[in-house]
Amino acid sequence: MDGCRAGSAGHGPGRRHRAALGLHRSGALRAWPPQRLCLAGRRAAGPRRHRLRAGLALRHRRGGRRLGRGLGAAGAHPPVRAGADLGQEPHAAGRQRAAPRRRGGGHGGRDARRRPAVRRQFLAGRHGRRPGLPGPAGDGAAPPLRERRDPLRPPGLLRARRQPMMAFPRLRAGRAAASPPAGPAGGGGALIEILRDPDRLAALGPAWRALETQAGAGTFQSHDWISAWWHGGAARSGFRLHLALAWDGDELVGVLPLAVRRRHGLRVLEWAAKDVSDYCDALLAPSRGDLILPLWRAARAQGGFDVAYLSHLRPGGVLECLDRDRLRLWPGRRSTIASALRLGAWSSGAGFMQSLTAGERQNYRRSRKILAQGGPVQFRVLQGAELWPAVERLRQMKLDWLRRTGLASPLFSDDGTMLRSLTTALEARGCLRVFVLEAGGSIAAVLLCIAEGGRLLGLNRAYEQSLHRASPGTLALIEKISWAIDHGFTEVDFLCGDEAYKQRLANTYLRLGTLVHARTPLGLAALASDACIPVMARLRARLGAFPGFSVAFSRVPRT
C-alpha cells in the first residue's frame, strides 16, 4: 500500500484521489461527505493556495478532516478491515507515529516539501465506530480516533467563544406558531403562558399586585400602570398585548410585559407602555431569576413579530444581569441617559437653597419678583378635587409648547384620555403628587410627579408661556426639590431626557441600554440597515468637505 503515501513528491491530486478510492473500495475508508472522497494531504506540486500565515497548515481543495499529529499521537490505532491480519498495517496511515515536530509546527509550512508524512486522513465518519468492524469501538477494539476539528488552533488551546453581532433566525417552514406550553418550562415546575386576550388583563390584577409586593417593583412595571396604558387608547394606536406569564400553581412568579405594534412596515416587539415609561424591565419573584429564559423563549416562539426592541433597561436590571447569548438578545446601538439628584448632602430645604451658586440664587429672587407683580406667589401640593383642573391645565400648556416647537409626544397625542387614565391609576395607588406654582391665584407652572418609596419621580411639567420671562418652570423645580428634602425623600429623579435644567441640577446619571433580536429575515434586514446609519453619518462627515459628495450624501438619513 505504498501508493497511499499521498504527501510524496511528484504525486498530484489525481493520484491521491485514486489511492483514496482504492482504500474506500477495500473498506478502509468511507465517503464523508457523500460523493467527496479524498485522502487529504499536502499539495507537493503545482500552484499553492494563499497561506493564511507562515507555518500554518493549508486545507486541501478536495476537502477532508484535519487530524492531529498522526494516529499515534492521538492515542488511537489505524482502522482495520474485517478478516485482515492484525499484524499488518493496512495503509500508510498506520506507519505514522508521533513524529517530532519540525519547523512550521508540524502542520506544513516552509519545510512542507521535505516531509512526506501523511497529516490528514479521511477515516470513519462517526465517533465510536471503527471502519470495517461492526458494533461500537468498545467491543475489544482500540479506542476511537480523537480528531482535532480546527487545524489552525494549537494543541491544548480551547476554542475562543465567538460573539456574533446577530444570529440569523432559525426559520421552520410549514410549522405553525407555537402554543403556550402546557408543562413545566421553568425552574421549580413553573408553567409559562402567553397572554394576548385583553379581557384577561383585569383578572390578573390580584396576582400581579402580590408579585409587585414580593419583587419591590416600580410604578412602570405595575399592573395598574400597564392596565391604564392599555385602556387609555393603546389598542386604538395599533398595539397588541404579548405578555409572558410564569405560574407556580395559582401564584404568579414572573411577568415579561411585552406588546407588539407595527412601525414602518415592521412588527416590533417592545415593552408594554414603553412610550409613557422611563424604566422598563421584567418582573420576577425573589430567587426566581431562572424564569427569565423560559419566559423569553415562550414569547419568541409565539411569534407575531419581526424584530424585538427592548429599551430603557437600567444597569443591574433583570435582563442586564443575564447571559444575553442564551437569550439571543444583543445590545442595540441606541441608549438613553437618565439623571437624578441625590439629596443626602442636605438636611433641609433651606440648606439646599444656600448651596446654590450666587447666580442661581439671584435668578431665583428675580423670578419670584417678576411673578409677584401679578399677585402673591405660592407653591403648594394639590389634593382631592383640585387635581383634575390642574392636570387639564398642564395638558393645555404642554400642547401649546409642542405646537411651538414642532415636537410630538404619545402622552399628549389624543384628546387627553391617556393622561387622565394614567393619573387616575396613580391616584388609586396613592403615589400621585401634583405641584403648582401660583401667582395671584392663577397657575404659572404645574409639576406631575410620582412618589415611589424614598424617590420622587418627575413625570411631566409645563409652564405658562406668557410668563416665560420669570422662568416659572425652573422656579417650581427648585421649590419641589426643597419640598422633597423637607419631607424625607432621598432622591429626585428627573427621568430620561437631556434638557438643560437636568444637567444643571443632577448629580447622578444612568445610561439605559437597549437589547435587540431579529426573528425574521425582514427584521434582520432592518437591524442591519439601522447599524449602517452611524457608518453613513461618519462617511458623510468625512466627505462633506468635497463639493461633489455633499450633494450625493444630502439625502442619507440622519440619526
Coordinates of C-alpha atoms in Angstrom, one line a residue, residues 6-485:
A6 CA -0.2 11.0 -0.6
G7 CA 2.3 13.5 0.5
S8 CA 5.2 12.1 -1.6
A9 CA 6.8 14.4 -4.0
G10 CA 5.6 14.1 -7.6
H11 CA 2.2 12.7 -6.6
G12 CA -0.5 15.0 -7.9
P13 CA -4.1 15.3 -6.6
G14 CA -5.4 12.8 -9.2
R15 CA -3.1 10.1 -7.9
R16 CA -4.0 10.8 -4.3
H17 CA -7.7 10.6 -5.2
R18 CA -7.2 7.2 -6.9
A19 CA -5.3 5.9 -3.9
A20 CA -8.1 7.1 -1.6
L21 CA -10.7 5.4 -3.9
G22 CA -8.8 2.2 -3.7
L23 CA -8.8 2.4 0.1
H24 CA -12.5 3.1 0.1
R25 CA -13.2 0.0 -2.1
S26 CA -11.2 -2.1 0.3
G27 CA -13.3 -0.9 3.2
A28 CA -10.7 1.1 5.0
L29 CA -12.2 4.5 4.1
R30 CA -15.8 5.8 3.9
A31 CA -17.0 8.7 1.9
W32 CA -17.6 11.9 4.0
P33 CA -19.4 13.9 2.9
P34 CA -21.1 11.8 0.2
Q35 CA -19.6 12.0 -3.3
R36 CA -16.5 13.7 -1.9
L37 CA -13.7 11.1 -1.2
C38 CA -10.2 12.1 -0.7
L39 CA -7.1 11.1 1.1
A40 CA -6.1 14.6 2.0
G41 CA -2.5 15.7 2.1
R42 CA -0.2 18.5 1.1
R43 CA 0.0 19.6 -2.5
A44 CA 3.6 18.9 -3.4
A45 CA 3.5 20.4 -6.9
G46 CA 1.5 23.0 -8.8
P47 CA 0.3 26.4 -7.7
R48 CA -0.3 26.7 -3.9
R49 CA -3.2 28.4 -2.3
H50 CA -2.6 31.6 -0.4
R51 CA -1.1 30.9 3.0
L52 CA -3.0 32.3 6.0
R53 CA 0.2 32.7 7.9
A54 CA 3.7 31.4 7.7
G55 CA 3.9 28.0 9.4
L56 CA 0.1 27.3 9.4
A57 CA -1.4 24.4 7.5
L58 CA -3.4 24.6 4.3
R59 CA -6.6 22.7 3.7
H60 CA -6.8 20.5 0.6
R61 CA -9.2 21.8 -2.0
R62 CA -10.9 18.5 -2.2
G63 CA -12.0 18.8 1.5
G64 CA -11.3 16.3 4.3
R65 CA -11.0 16.5 8.1
R66 CA -7.7 17.6 9.6
L67 CA -6.3 15.3 12.2
G68 CA -3.6 15.9 14.9
R69 CA 0.0 14.8 14.8
G70 CA -0.9 11.4 13.5
L71 CA -2.8 8.4 14.8
G72 CA -0.1 7.5 17.4
A73 CA -0.2 11.0 18.9
A74 CA -4.0 10.9 19.0
G75 CA -3.9 7.7 21.1
A76 CA -5.6 5.5 18.5
H77 CA -4.8 2.8 16.0
P78 CA -5.4 2.7 12.3
P79 CA -8.7 1.3 11.1
V80 CA -8.7 -2.4 10.3
R81 CA -10.7 -4.4 7.7
A82 CA -12.7 -7.3 8.9
G83 CA -10.7 -10.5 8.4
A84 CA -7.4 -8.8 7.8
D85 CA -4.2 -9.8 9.5
L86 CA -3.8 -7.7 12.6
G87 CA -0.1 -7.9 12.3
Q88 CA -0.1 -5.9 9.1
E89 CA -0.7 -2.3 8.6
P90 CA -3.5 -1.9 6.0
H91 CA -2.4 1.5 4.7
A92 CA 0.2 4.2 5.0
A93 CA -1.6 6.0 7.9
G94 CA -0.5 3.1 10.2
R95 CA 3.1 3.9 9.5
Q96 CA 2.8 7.3 11.0
R97 CA 3.9 7.5 14.6
A98 CA 4.1 10.8 16.5
A99 CA 6.9 12.2 14.5
P100 CA 8.7 15.0 16.3
R101 CA 7.6 18.5 15.3
R102 CA 9.8 20.5 13.0
R103 CA 9.8 24.0 11.8
G104 CA 6.4 25.1 10.9
G105 CA 4.5 23.5 13.8
G106 CA 4.3 20.0 12.1
H107 CA 1.3 21.0 10.0
G108 CA 3.0 22.3 6.9
G109 CA 5.0 25.5 6.4
R110 CA 8.3 26.3 4.8
D111 CA 9.6 22.7 5.0
A112 CA 6.4 21.0 3.9
R113 CA 8.1 19.5 0.8
R114 CA 10.8 17.7 2.8
R115 CA 8.4 15.7 5.0
P116 CA 6.2 13.2 3.1
A117 CA 4.3 12.0 6.2
V118 CA 0.6 11.9 5.9
R119 CA -1.1 14.6 8.1
R120 CA -4.7 14.3 7.1
Q121 CA -6.8 11.1 6.7
F122 CA -10.4 10.5 5.7
L123 CA -11.5 7.9 8.2
A124 CA -14.6 6.9 10.0
G125 CA -17.5 9.4 9.7
R126 CA -18.8 9.0 13.3
H127 CA -17.2 8.8 16.7
G128 CA -17.3 5.5 18.5
R129 CA -17.4 3.5 15.2
R130 CA -14.4 1.7 13.6
P131 CA -14.5 1.3 9.8
G132 CA -14.7 -2.2 8.7
L133 CA -15.7 -3.5 12.2
P134 CA -19.3 -3.9 13.3
G135 CA -20.5 -2.5 16.6
P136 CA -19.0 0.2 18.8
A137 CA -15.3 0.6 19.4
G138 CA -15.6 -0.8 22.9
D139 CA -16.1 -4.4 21.8
G140 CA -12.5 -5.4 22.1
A141 CA -11.3 -2.8 19.6
A142 CA -8.9 0.0 20.0
P143 CA -10.3 3.3 21.3
P144 CA -11.8 5.6 18.6
L145 CA -9.9 8.2 16.8
R146 CA -9.7 11.6 18.6
E147 CA -9.5 14.2 15.9
R148 CA -9.0 18.0 16.1
R149 CA -11.5 19.8 14.0
D150 CA -9.6 23.0 13.8
P151 CA -6.1 22.6 12.4
L152 CA -5.2 26.2 13.0
R153 CA -5.6 26.0 16.8
P154 CA -2.6 24.8 18.7
P155 CA -3.0 21.6 20.8
G156 CA -4.4 22.2 24.3
L157 CA -5.8 25.7 23.4
L158 CA -9.6 25.9 23.8
R159 CA -11.6 27.4 21.1
A160 CA -12.4 31.0 21.8
R161 CA -16.1 31.6 22.1
R162 CA -17.3 33.8 19.3
Q163 CA -19.5 36.8 19.9
P164 CA -21.5 37.5 16.8
M165 CA -23.4 40.8 16.3
M166 CA -26.6 38.9 15.5
A167 CA -27.5 35.4 14.5
F168 CA -29.7 34.6 11.6
P169 CA -33.1 33.4 12.8
R170 CA -33.9 29.7 12.5
L171 CA -36.9 29.6 10.3
R172 CA -39.1 26.4 10.1
A173 CA -41.2 26.4 7.0
G174 CA -44.6 25.0 7.3
R175 CA -44.7 25.0 11.1
A176 CA -47.5 26.7 12.9
A177 CA -46.8 29.2 15.7
A178 CA -46.0 27.5 19.0
S179 CA -48.8 27.4 21.5
P180 CA -48.2 28.2 25.2
P181 CA -46.5 25.2 26.9
A182 CA -48.8 23.1 28.9
G183 CA -46.0 21.5 31.0
P184 CA -43.3 22.8 33.3
A185 CA -41.0 25.2 31.5
G186 CA -39.1 27.0 34.2
G187 CA -37.3 26.3 37.4
G188 CA -39.5 24.8 40.2
G189 CA -42.1 23.5 37.8
A190 CA -43.4 26.9 36.7
L191 CA -45.9 27.0 33.8
I192 CA -45.4 29.6 31.1
E193 CA -48.4 31.3 29.4
I194 CA -48.6 33.9 26.7
L195 CA -51.5 36.3 27.2
R196 CA -52.9 38.1 24.2
D197 CA -56.5 38.5 25.3
P198 CA -57.2 42.0 26.7
D199 CA -60.2 40.7 28.7
R200 CA -57.9 38.7 30.9
L201 CA -55.7 41.6 31.8
A202 CA -58.1 42.9 34.5
A203 CA -58.4 39.4 36.1
L204 CA -54.6 39.3 36.6
G205 CA -54.8 42.3 39.0
P206 CA -54.6 40.5 42.4
A207 CA -51.9 38.0 41.4
W208 CA -49.8 40.7 39.7
R209 CA -50.1 43.1 42.7
A210 CA -48.9 40.3 45.0
L211 CA -45.9 39.8 42.8
E212 CA -45.2 43.5 42.8
T213 CA -45.1 43.4 46.6
Q214 CA -42.7 40.5 46.7
A215 CA -40.3 41.9 44.0
G216 CA -40.4 45.5 45.1
A217 CA -41.4 46.6 41.6
G218 CA -41.6 50.2 40.5
T219 CA -44.6 52.0 39.1
F220 CA -43.8 51.4 35.5
Q221 CA -44.0 47.6 35.9
S222 CA -47.2 47.7 38.0
H223 CA -50.5 46.2 36.8
D224 CA -52.3 49.5 37.4
W225 CA -49.9 51.4 35.1
I226 CA -50.0 48.9 32.3
S227 CA -53.7 48.5 32.5
A228 CA -54.2 52.3 32.5
W229 CA -52.0 52.5 29.4
W230 CA -54.0 49.8 27.6
H231 CA -57.4 51.3 28.4
G232 CA -56.2 54.8 27.7
G233 CA -56.0 54.1 24.0
A234 CA -53.1 51.7 23.3
A235 CA -55.4 49.4 21.3
R236 CA -56.5 52.3 19.0
S237 CA -52.8 53.1 18.4
G238 CA -52.3 49.6 17.0
F239 CA -50.8 47.8 20.0
R240 CA -51.4 44.1 20.7
L241 CA -50.7 42.5 24.1
H242 CA -47.9 39.9 24.2
L243 CA -47.5 39.2 28.0
A244 CA -45.4 36.2 29.1
L245 CA -46.5 34.9 32.5
A246 CA -45.0 32.3 34.8
W247 CA -47.3 30.5 37.2
D248 CA -46.3 28.3 40.2
G249 CA -49.7 26.8 40.9
D250 CA -52.0 29.7 41.5
E251 CA -49.2 32.1 42.3
L252 CA -47.8 34.4 39.6
V253 CA -44.0 34.3 39.9
G254 CA -42.9 36.1 36.7
V255 CA -44.1 38.6 34.1
L256 CA -42.5 39.7 30.9
P257 CA -44.7 42.7 30.0
L258 CA -44.5 43.0 26.2
A259 CA -46.6 44.3 23.3
V260 CA -46.4 44.3 19.5
R261 CA -47.1 47.2 17.2
R262 CA -46.4 47.9 13.5
R263 CA -43.9 50.6 12.7
H264 CA -42.7 51.4 9.2
G265 CA -44.0 48.1 7.9
L266 CA -42.3 46.1 10.7
R267 CA -44.0 44.2 13.5
V268 CA -42.0 45.4 16.6
L269 CA -42.0 43.6 19.9
E270 CA -41.3 46.1 22.7
W271 CA -42.2 46.8 26.3
A272 CA -45.8 47.4 27.2
A273 CA -46.4 51.1 28.0
K274 CA -42.9 51.9 26.8
D275 CA -44.0 55.2 25.3
V276 CA -45.1 56.5 28.7
S277 CA -42.5 54.7 30.8
D278 CA -38.9 55.6 31.6
Y279 CA -37.7 52.4 33.2
C280 CA -38.6 49.0 31.8
D281 CA -37.8 45.5 32.8
A282 CA -39.1 42.1 33.6
L283 CA -40.9 41.3 36.9
L284 CA -39.7 38.2 38.8
A285 CA -40.3 36.9 42.3
P286 CA -37.3 36.7 44.6
S287 CA -34.8 33.9 43.8
R288 CA -36.6 33.1 40.6
G289 CA -34.2 34.5 38.1
D290 CA -34.1 31.2 36.2
L291 CA -37.6 32.0 34.8
I292 CA -36.5 34.8 32.5
L293 CA -35.0 32.3 29.9
P294 CA -38.2 30.2 29.5
L295 CA -40.3 33.4 29.6
W296 CA -38.4 34.9 26.7
R297 CA -38.3 31.7 24.8
A298 CA -42.0 31.3 25.0
A299 CA -42.6 34.9 23.9
R300 CA -40.2 34.4 21.0
A301 CA -41.8 31.1 20.0
Q302 CA -45.3 32.5 20.0
G303 CA -44.2 34.7 17.0
G304 CA -46.2 37.6 15.6
F305 CA -43.3 40.0 15.3
D306 CA -40.3 40.6 13.1
V307 CA -37.9 42.4 15.4
A308 CA -37.7 42.9 19.2
Y309 CA -36.6 46.2 20.6
L310 CA -36.3 46.3 24.4
S311 CA -35.1 49.7 25.5
H312 CA -34.9 51.7 28.8
L313 CA -33.0 48.9 30.6
R314 CA -31.4 50.1 33.9
P315 CA -28.0 48.8 34.8
G316 CA -28.4 46.0 37.3
G317 CA -31.8 45.0 36.0
V318 CA -33.1 41.5 35.3
L319 CA -32.2 41.4 31.6
E320 CA -29.0 43.4 32.1
C321 CA -27.6 40.7 34.5
L322 CA -28.3 37.6 32.4
D323 CA -26.3 35.8 29.7
R324 CA -27.5 37.6 26.5
D325 CA -26.2 34.8 24.3
R326 CA -28.6 32.3 25.8
L327 CA -31.5 34.8 25.3
R328 CA -30.3 35.6 21.7
L329 CA -30.5 39.3 22.6
W330 CA -27.8 41.7 21.5
P331 CA -27.0 45.2 22.6
G332 CA -28.5 47.9 20.4
R333 CA -26.7 51.0 19.3
R334 CA -29.1 53.4 20.9
S335 CA -29.1 54.4 24.6
T336 CA -30.8 56.9 26.8
I337 CA -29.5 59.0 29.7
A338 CA -31.5 59.3 32.9
S339 CA -30.5 61.9 35.5
A340 CA -31.3 62.3 39.2
L341 CA -30.4 64.5 42.2
R342 CA -29.5 62.6 45.3
L343 CA -30.4 64.6 48.4
G344 CA -28.2 63.1 51.1
A345 CA -26.0 66.2 51.2
W346 CA -28.8 68.4 52.6
S347 CA -30.7 68.1 55.8
S348 CA -33.3 70.8 54.9
G349 CA -34.7 72.7 52.0
A350 CA -33.1 75.9 53.3
G351 CA -29.7 74.2 53.3
F352 CA -30.3 73.3 49.6
M353 CA -31.1 76.9 48.8
Q354 CA -27.9 78.1 50.5
S355 CA -25.9 75.6 48.5
L356 CA -26.9 77.1 45.2
T357 CA -24.4 79.4 43.5
A358 CA -24.8 83.2 43.8
G359 CA -26.0 83.5 40.2
E360 CA -28.7 80.8 40.8
R361 CA -29.9 82.4 44.0
Q362 CA -30.1 85.8 42.2
N363 CA -32.1 84.3 39.4
Y364 CA -34.4 82.7 42.0
R365 CA -35.1 86.0 43.7
R366 CA -35.6 87.7 40.3
S367 CA -38.1 85.1 39.2
R368 CA -40.2 85.5 42.3
K369 CA -40.1 89.3 42.0
I370 CA -41.4 89.2 38.4
L371 CA -44.2 86.7 39.4
A372 CA -45.1 88.8 42.4
Q373 CA -46.2 91.6 40.0
G374 CA -49.3 89.6 39.3
G375 CA -50.1 88.8 42.9
P376 CA -48.8 86.6 45.8
V377 CA -46.5 83.7 44.8
Q378 CA -47.4 80.4 46.3
F379 CA -46.1 76.8 45.8
R380 CA -48.3 74.0 47.1
V381 CA -49.3 70.4 46.6
L382 CA -52.8 69.7 45.3
Q383 CA -55.2 67.0 46.6
G384 CA -58.7 65.8 46.0
A385 CA -60.9 67.7 43.6
E386 CA -58.2 70.3 42.8
L387 CA -56.1 67.7 40.9
W388 CA -58.1 67.4 37.7
P389 CA -58.3 71.1 36.8
A390 CA -54.5 71.3 37.3
V391 CA -53.9 68.2 35.2
E392 CA -56.1 69.6 32.4
R393 CA -54.2 72.9 32.6
L394 CA -50.9 71.0 32.3
R395 CA -52.2 69.3 29.2
Q396 CA -53.2 72.6 27.5
M397 CA -49.8 74.3 28.3
K398 CA -48.0 71.2 27.1
L399 CA -49.9 71.2 23.8
D400 CA -49.1 74.8 23.2
W401 CA -45.4 74.1 23.8
L402 CA -45.4 71.1 21.4
R403 CA -47.0 73.2 18.7
R404 CA -44.4 75.9 19.1
T405 CA -41.5 73.5 19.0
G406 CA -42.9 71.2 16.3
L407 CA -42.4 68.1 18.5
A408 CA -44.8 65.2 19.3
S409 CA -45.5 63.2 22.5
P410 CA -47.5 60.0 22.8
L411 CA -48.8 61.2 26.1
F412 CA -50.5 64.2 24.5
S413 CA -51.3 63.0 21.1
D414 CA -55.0 62.2 21.8
D415 CA -57.9 64.1 23.4
G416 CA -56.5 63.6 26.9
T417 CA -57.7 60.1 27.5
M418 CA -54.3 58.6 28.0
L419 CA -53.2 61.3 30.5
R420 CA -56.4 61.0 32.5
S421 CA -56.2 57.2 32.6
L422 CA -52.6 57.2 33.9
T423 CA -53.2 59.9 36.5
T424 CA -56.3 58.1 37.7
A425 CA -54.2 54.9 38.2
L426 CA -51.5 56.8 40.0
E427 CA -54.1 58.4 42.3
A428 CA -55.6 55.0 43.1
R429 CA -52.1 53.7 44.0
G430 CA -51.6 56.7 46.3
C431 CA -48.4 57.8 44.7
L432 CA -49.6 60.8 42.6
R433 CA -48.1 64.2 43.5
V434 CA -49.2 67.4 41.7
F435 CA -47.4 70.6 42.5
V436 CA -48.5 74.0 41.3
L437 CA -46.8 77.4 41.3
E438 CA -49.4 80.1 41.5
A439 CA -49.1 83.9 41.0
G440 CA -52.1 85.9 42.1
G441 CA -54.3 82.8 42.2
S442 CA -53.6 81.7 38.6
I443 CA -51.4 78.7 37.7
A444 CA -47.9 79.6 36.4
A445 CA -46.4 76.1 36.4
V446 CA -47.6 72.5 37.0
L447 CA -45.4 69.6 38.0
L448 CA -46.7 66.0 37.7
C449 CA -44.7 63.6 39.9
I450 CA -44.7 60.0 41.3
A451 CA -43.8 59.2 44.9
E452 CA -42.0 55.8 44.9
G453 CA -40.5 54.9 48.2
G454 CA -37.9 57.5 49.0
R455 CA -37.7 58.7 45.4
L456 CA -39.7 61.5 43.8
L457 CA -40.0 60.9 40.0
G458 CA -40.8 63.9 37.8
L459 CA -43.2 62.5 35.2
N460 CA -44.1 65.8 33.4
R461 CA -44.1 69.5 33.8
A462 CA -45.4 72.6 31.9
Y463 CA -45.5 76.4 32.5
E464 CA -47.4 79.4 31.2
Q465 CA -45.8 80.8 28.1
S466 CA -46.8 84.3 28.8
L467 CA -44.7 84.3 32.0
H468 CA -41.5 82.9 30.4
R469 CA -39.5 85.9 31.4
A470 CA -39.9 84.8 35.0
S471 CA -38.7 81.2 34.3
P472 CA -41.6 79.7 36.3
G473 CA -40.6 76.1 35.4
T474 CA -37.2 76.4 36.9
L475 CA -38.6 78.2 40.0
A476 CA -41.2 75.5 40.5
L477 CA -38.4 72.8 40.2
I478 CA -36.3 74.4 42.9
E479 CA -39.3 74.6 45.2
K480 CA -40.1 71.0 44.5
I481 CA -36.5 69.9 45.5
S482 CA -36.7 71.9 48.7
W483 CA -40.1 70.3 49.5
A484 CA -38.7 66.8 48.8
I485 CA -35.8 67.3 51.3

